[in-house]
Short mmCIF file of C-alpha atoms in Angstrom, two decimals:
data_model
loop_
_atom_site.label_atom_id
_atom_site.label_comp_id
_atom_site.label_asym_id
_atom_site.label_seq_id
_atom_site.Cartn_x
_atom_site.Cartn_y
_atom_site.Cartn_z
CA MET A 118 -65.55 14.51 13.60
CA ASN A 119 -64.80 18.14 14.38
CA LYS A 120 -66.41 19.77 17.38
CA ARG A 121 -64.58 22.98 16.53
CA LYS A 122 -62.89 24.04 13.32
CA VAL A 123 -60.88 27.23 13.77
CA ALA A 124 -58.68 29.35 11.49
CA VAL A 125 -56.10 31.57 13.20
CA PHE A 126 -54.42 34.32 11.17
CA VAL A 127 -51.18 35.63 12.71
CA GLU A 128 -48.72 38.33 11.70
CA GLY A 129 -45.44 36.44 11.94
CA GLN A 130 -43.45 33.42 12.99
CA ALA A 131 -43.27 34.35 16.69
CA GLU A 132 -47.07 34.30 16.92
CA TYR A 133 -47.33 31.20 14.75
CA VAL A 134 -44.91 29.21 16.93
CA PHE A 135 -46.44 30.51 20.17
CA VAL A 136 -50.01 29.58 19.17
CA ARG A 137 -49.01 26.15 17.91
CA ASN A 138 -47.07 25.35 21.08
CA PHE A 139 -49.89 26.55 23.31
CA LEU A 140 -52.42 24.33 21.54
CA CYS A 141 -50.20 21.25 21.72
CA ARG A 142 -49.59 21.78 25.42
CA TRP A 143 -53.19 22.66 26.21
CA TYR A 144 -54.52 19.52 24.57
CA ASP A 145 -51.67 17.38 25.99
CA TYR A 146 -50.42 16.39 22.52
CA ASP A 147 -53.54 14.21 22.14
CA SER A 148 -54.13 13.79 18.41
CA THR A 149 -57.72 12.64 18.98
CA LEU A 150 -58.45 16.05 20.51
CA LEU A 151 -56.17 18.25 18.42
CA GLY A 152 -55.32 18.62 14.77
CA ILE A 153 -53.16 21.47 13.44
CA GLU A 154 -52.15 22.50 9.95
CA CYS A 155 -49.80 25.45 9.45
CA PHE A 156 -49.55 27.65 6.39
CA SER A 157 -47.92 30.82 5.17
CA LEU A 158 -50.10 33.04 2.99
CA ARG A 159 -48.24 35.11 0.43
CA SER A 160 -49.80 36.72 -2.67
CA ASP A 161 -53.01 34.72 -2.06
CA ARG A 162 -51.09 31.43 -2.16
CA TYR A 163 -51.09 28.99 0.75
CA ASN A 164 -47.82 27.20 1.43
CA SER A 165 -47.49 24.42 3.99
CA GLU A 166 -45.30 25.20 7.01
CA PRO A 167 -43.86 22.97 9.73
CA TYR A 168 -45.11 21.40 11.92
CA PRO A 169 -48.55 19.84 11.46
CA PHE A 170 -50.05 17.77 14.26
CA GLY A 171 -52.87 15.24 14.30
CA ASP A 172 -55.29 15.44 11.40
CA ARG A 173 -58.38 17.22 10.12
CA LYS A 174 -60.71 14.73 11.81
CA SER A 175 -59.56 15.61 15.33
CA VAL A 176 -62.18 16.97 17.73
CA ASN A 177 -60.53 20.41 17.59
CA TYR A 178 -58.99 21.30 14.23
CA TYR A 179 -56.91 24.46 13.86
CA GLN A 180 -55.50 26.03 10.73
CA ILE A 181 -52.75 28.52 11.65
CA VAL A 182 -52.01 30.99 8.85
CA ASN A 183 -48.92 33.21 8.98
CA VAL A 184 -49.48 36.22 6.73
CA GLY A 185 -46.01 37.66 7.39
CA ASN A 186 -47.10 41.26 7.98
CA ASP A 187 -48.92 42.93 10.87
CA ARG A 188 -50.97 45.15 8.55
CA SER A 189 -52.18 42.19 6.48
CA VAL A 190 -53.77 40.07 9.20
CA LEU A 191 -57.13 41.84 9.21
CA SER A 192 -57.43 42.19 5.43
CA LYS A 193 -56.37 38.59 4.78
CA MET A 194 -58.78 37.08 7.31
CA LEU A 195 -61.65 39.20 5.96
CA LYS A 196 -60.85 38.17 2.40
CA GLU A 197 -60.64 34.49 3.32
CA ALA A 198 -63.72 34.50 5.57
CA PRO A 199 -66.34 33.55 2.92
CA ARG A 200 -64.26 30.60 1.73
CA LEU A 201 -63.60 29.42 5.28
CA GLN A 202 -67.28 29.70 6.17
CA ASN A 203 -68.16 27.57 3.14
CA ALA A 204 -65.50 25.06 4.25
CA GLY A 205 -67.29 24.63 7.58
CA PHE A 206 -65.08 26.67 9.90
CA HIS A 207 -66.77 27.66 13.14
CA GLN A 208 -64.44 30.52 14.02
CA ILE A 209 -61.89 32.81 12.37
CA ILE A 210 -59.45 34.58 14.71
CA GLY A 211 -56.85 37.25 13.99
CA LEU A 212 -53.78 37.93 16.15
CA SER A 213 -51.18 40.66 15.78
CA ASP A 214 -48.93 42.74 18.01
CA MET A 215 -50.18 46.13 19.18
CA TYR A 216 -46.59 47.39 18.77
CA SER A 217 -46.32 48.59 15.17
CA ASP A 218 -45.35 51.51 12.95
CA LEU A 219 -48.96 52.65 13.05
CA TYR A 220 -48.82 52.73 16.85
CA HIS A 221 -45.58 54.74 16.86
CA VAL A 222 -47.18 57.45 14.73
CA GLN A 223 -49.90 57.92 17.33
CA THR A 224 -47.66 57.75 20.41
CA LYS A 225 -44.64 59.93 19.80
CA GLU A 226 -43.51 59.51 23.41
CA ARG A 227 -42.93 55.80 22.72
CA CYS A 228 -45.03 54.71 25.69
CA ILE A 229 -48.14 52.58 26.14
CA ASP A 230 -51.27 54.66 25.59
CA VAL A 231 -54.48 52.93 26.66
CA ALA A 232 -56.57 55.32 24.56
CA VAL A 233 -54.60 54.41 21.42
CA ASN A 234 -54.94 50.72 22.28
CA GLN A 235 -58.71 51.07 22.46
CA LYS A 236 -58.85 53.14 19.27
CA LEU A 237 -57.06 50.45 17.28
CA ILE A 238 -59.19 47.71 18.85
CA ASP A 239 -62.38 49.60 17.97
CA GLU A 240 -61.24 50.19 14.39
CA CYS A 241 -60.65 46.46 13.90
CA GLN A 242 -63.99 45.59 15.47
CA ASN A 243 -65.77 48.01 13.15
CA SER A 244 -64.20 46.23 10.17
CA LEU A 245 -65.35 42.87 11.51
CA ASN A 246 -68.86 44.16 12.12
CA ALA A 247 -69.13 45.19 8.47
CA SER A 248 -68.40 41.63 7.28
CA SER A 249 -71.11 39.15 6.31
CA GLN A 250 -69.15 36.60 8.36
CA ARG A 251 -69.01 38.83 11.46
CA ASP A 252 -70.49 36.12 13.71
CA LEU A 253 -67.45 33.93 12.99
CA LEU A 254 -64.81 36.65 13.31
CA SER A 255 -62.75 37.94 16.22
CA TYR A 256 -59.53 39.93 16.36
CA HIS A 257 -56.97 40.14 19.15
CA PHE A 258 -53.92 42.25 19.81
CA ALA A 259 -51.01 40.94 21.89
CA ILE A 260 -50.31 44.00 24.04
CA MET A 261 -47.76 45.18 23.28
CA GLU A 262 -46.23 42.06 21.61
CA VAL A 263 -46.49 38.31 22.00
CA GLU A 264 -43.18 38.62 23.87
CA ALA A 265 -45.15 40.28 26.68
CA TRP A 266 -46.99 36.99 27.12
CA ILE A 267 -43.66 35.19 27.16
CA LEU A 268 -42.34 37.58 29.81
CA GLY A 269 -45.48 36.86 31.80
CA MET A 270 -43.99 33.38 32.27
CA TYR A 271 -40.59 34.81 33.24
CA GLN A 272 -39.61 31.76 35.29
CA PHE A 273 -38.30 30.16 32.10
CA LEU A 274 -35.42 32.66 32.07
CA GLN A 275 -33.63 30.73 34.80
CA GLN A 276 -33.69 27.68 32.53
CA ILE A 277 -31.83 29.79 29.97
CA ASP A 278 -29.30 30.87 32.60
CA SER A 279 -29.63 30.31 36.34
CA SER A 280 -28.38 33.85 37.01
CA LEU A 281 -31.45 35.43 35.38
CA THR A 282 -33.43 35.87 38.58
CA PRO A 283 -35.86 38.77 39.06
CA GLN A 284 -33.43 40.28 41.57
CA PHE A 285 -30.46 40.10 39.18
CA ILE A 286 -32.46 41.54 36.29
CA MET A 287 -33.64 44.40 38.48
CA SER A 288 -30.12 45.15 39.70
CA ARG A 289 -28.66 45.23 36.18
CA LEU A 290 -31.48 46.68 34.08
CA GLN A 291 -33.88 48.28 36.57
CA ILE A 292 -36.60 46.11 35.05
CA ASP A 293 -39.19 44.48 37.32
CA ILE A 294 -39.80 41.25 35.48
CA THR A 295 -42.52 40.26 37.98
CA ALA A 296 -44.74 43.22 36.97
CA ASP A 297 -47.56 42.85 34.45
CA PRO A 298 -45.67 43.03 31.12
CA GLU A 299 -48.78 44.20 29.29
CA ILE A 300 -48.79 47.53 31.10
CA SER A 301 -45.05 47.79 31.81
CA PHE A 302 -43.13 47.27 28.55
CA TYR A 303 -43.65 49.32 25.40
CA HIS A 304 -41.35 47.04 23.36
CA PRO A 305 -41.35 43.60 25.05
CA ALA A 306 -39.12 41.96 22.42
CA LYS A 307 -36.44 44.56 23.17
CA VAL A 308 -36.79 43.89 26.91
CA LEU A 309 -36.39 40.16 26.29
CA ASP A 310 -33.28 40.82 24.20
CA GLU A 311 -31.79 43.02 26.94
CA ILE A 312 -32.34 40.24 29.46
CA TYR A 313 -30.83 37.65 27.12
CA ARG A 314 -27.74 39.82 26.68
CA LEU A 315 -27.10 39.58 30.43
CA ALA A 316 -26.45 35.90 29.75
CA GLY A 317 -24.36 36.55 26.62
CA ARG A 318 -27.20 35.68 24.25
CA GLN A 319 -29.53 37.54 21.91
CA TYR A 320 -33.20 37.50 21.02
CA GLY A 321 -34.39 38.78 17.65
CA LYS A 322 -37.76 37.11 16.98
CA HIS A 323 -36.07 34.38 14.95
CA LEU A 324 -37.82 31.06 14.49
CA ASN A 325 -35.22 29.02 16.36
CA GLU A 326 -35.28 31.46 19.29
CA ILE A 327 -39.04 31.47 19.76
CA ALA A 328 -39.16 27.68 19.28
CA SER A 329 -36.49 27.22 21.95
CA ILE A 330 -38.41 29.40 24.40
CA THR A 331 -41.85 27.90 23.86
CA SER A 332 -40.48 24.35 24.07
CA GLN A 333 -39.84 25.06 27.75
CA PHE A 334 -43.43 26.02 28.55
CA SER A 335 -45.79 23.47 30.07
CA LYS A 336 -49.57 23.49 30.28
CA ASP A 337 -49.17 24.53 33.92
CA ASP A 338 -47.11 27.56 32.87
CA TYR A 339 -49.89 28.74 30.59
CA ALA A 340 -52.51 28.02 33.25
CA ARG A 341 -50.56 30.06 35.80
CA LEU A 342 -50.39 33.02 33.43
CA LEU A 343 -54.13 32.78 32.83
CA ALA A 344 -54.75 32.80 36.59
CA SER A 345 -52.18 35.48 37.41
CA GLY A 346 -54.22 38.56 36.57
CA HIS A 347 -51.43 39.66 34.20
CA CYS A 348 -51.62 39.92 30.41
CA LYS A 349 -55.33 40.55 29.97
CA SER A 350 -54.94 40.32 26.18
CA PHE A 351 -53.58 36.77 26.56
CA ASN A 352 -56.62 35.74 28.59
CA GLU A 353 -59.02 37.20 26.05
CA PHE A 354 -57.25 35.53 23.13
CA ILE A 355 -57.13 32.11 24.79
CA LYS A 356 -60.82 32.24 25.71
CA ASP A 357 -61.58 32.61 22.01
CA LEU A 358 -58.94 30.12 20.90
CA VAL A 359 -60.06 27.18 23.04
CA ALA A 360 -63.60 28.36 23.88
CA GLU A 361 -63.35 27.43 27.56
#
């Protein structure tokens, strides 16, 4: 029987893979504690996506929905909220990157602007507050992208290539990979790609790339990021996701 039944709407495959991997690690791949179903939502049609885990009777059941567009996450979750409430869901969470075309329009200097961050957060919250299902709804931005959360666990880079130490990255790119990525990198995916290129590889948000990265993360890696004081948006999202 479900203790928690949660729907998570995400903007793309990077977020979908990241959230799924986190949940599996966090619940130690215990199918009595965790059930996951994954879907893409296109033109109001749900299509099954890899890879489900456990079943709907698990203590914690999650439905991860990839809407495939950063601007659609909020509208899709609001539209689906009445149906999900009737289906017994306890929580409906949205996740998208702060980095977007809309953000660029408001920050012509192409730098992180805390005031713009808060403006976009407030606008989303106002939309949630207007919903009849507002008590079930929450929305989170990965600041500036989910890749910032990945860079917050930068130790994995040396598993990609042993040369990718913080010192080497600093010497070649003048990037301090040990700094808080949430306040340091305007375009974290680009930073990750630049680092990968030092090892003769590329990163382009592709499914196989994000799956390869997240497969290297352990529960301890996530716990260290939560305790590090870095990536505040990650902490806030996870508190909602696992309600701990």
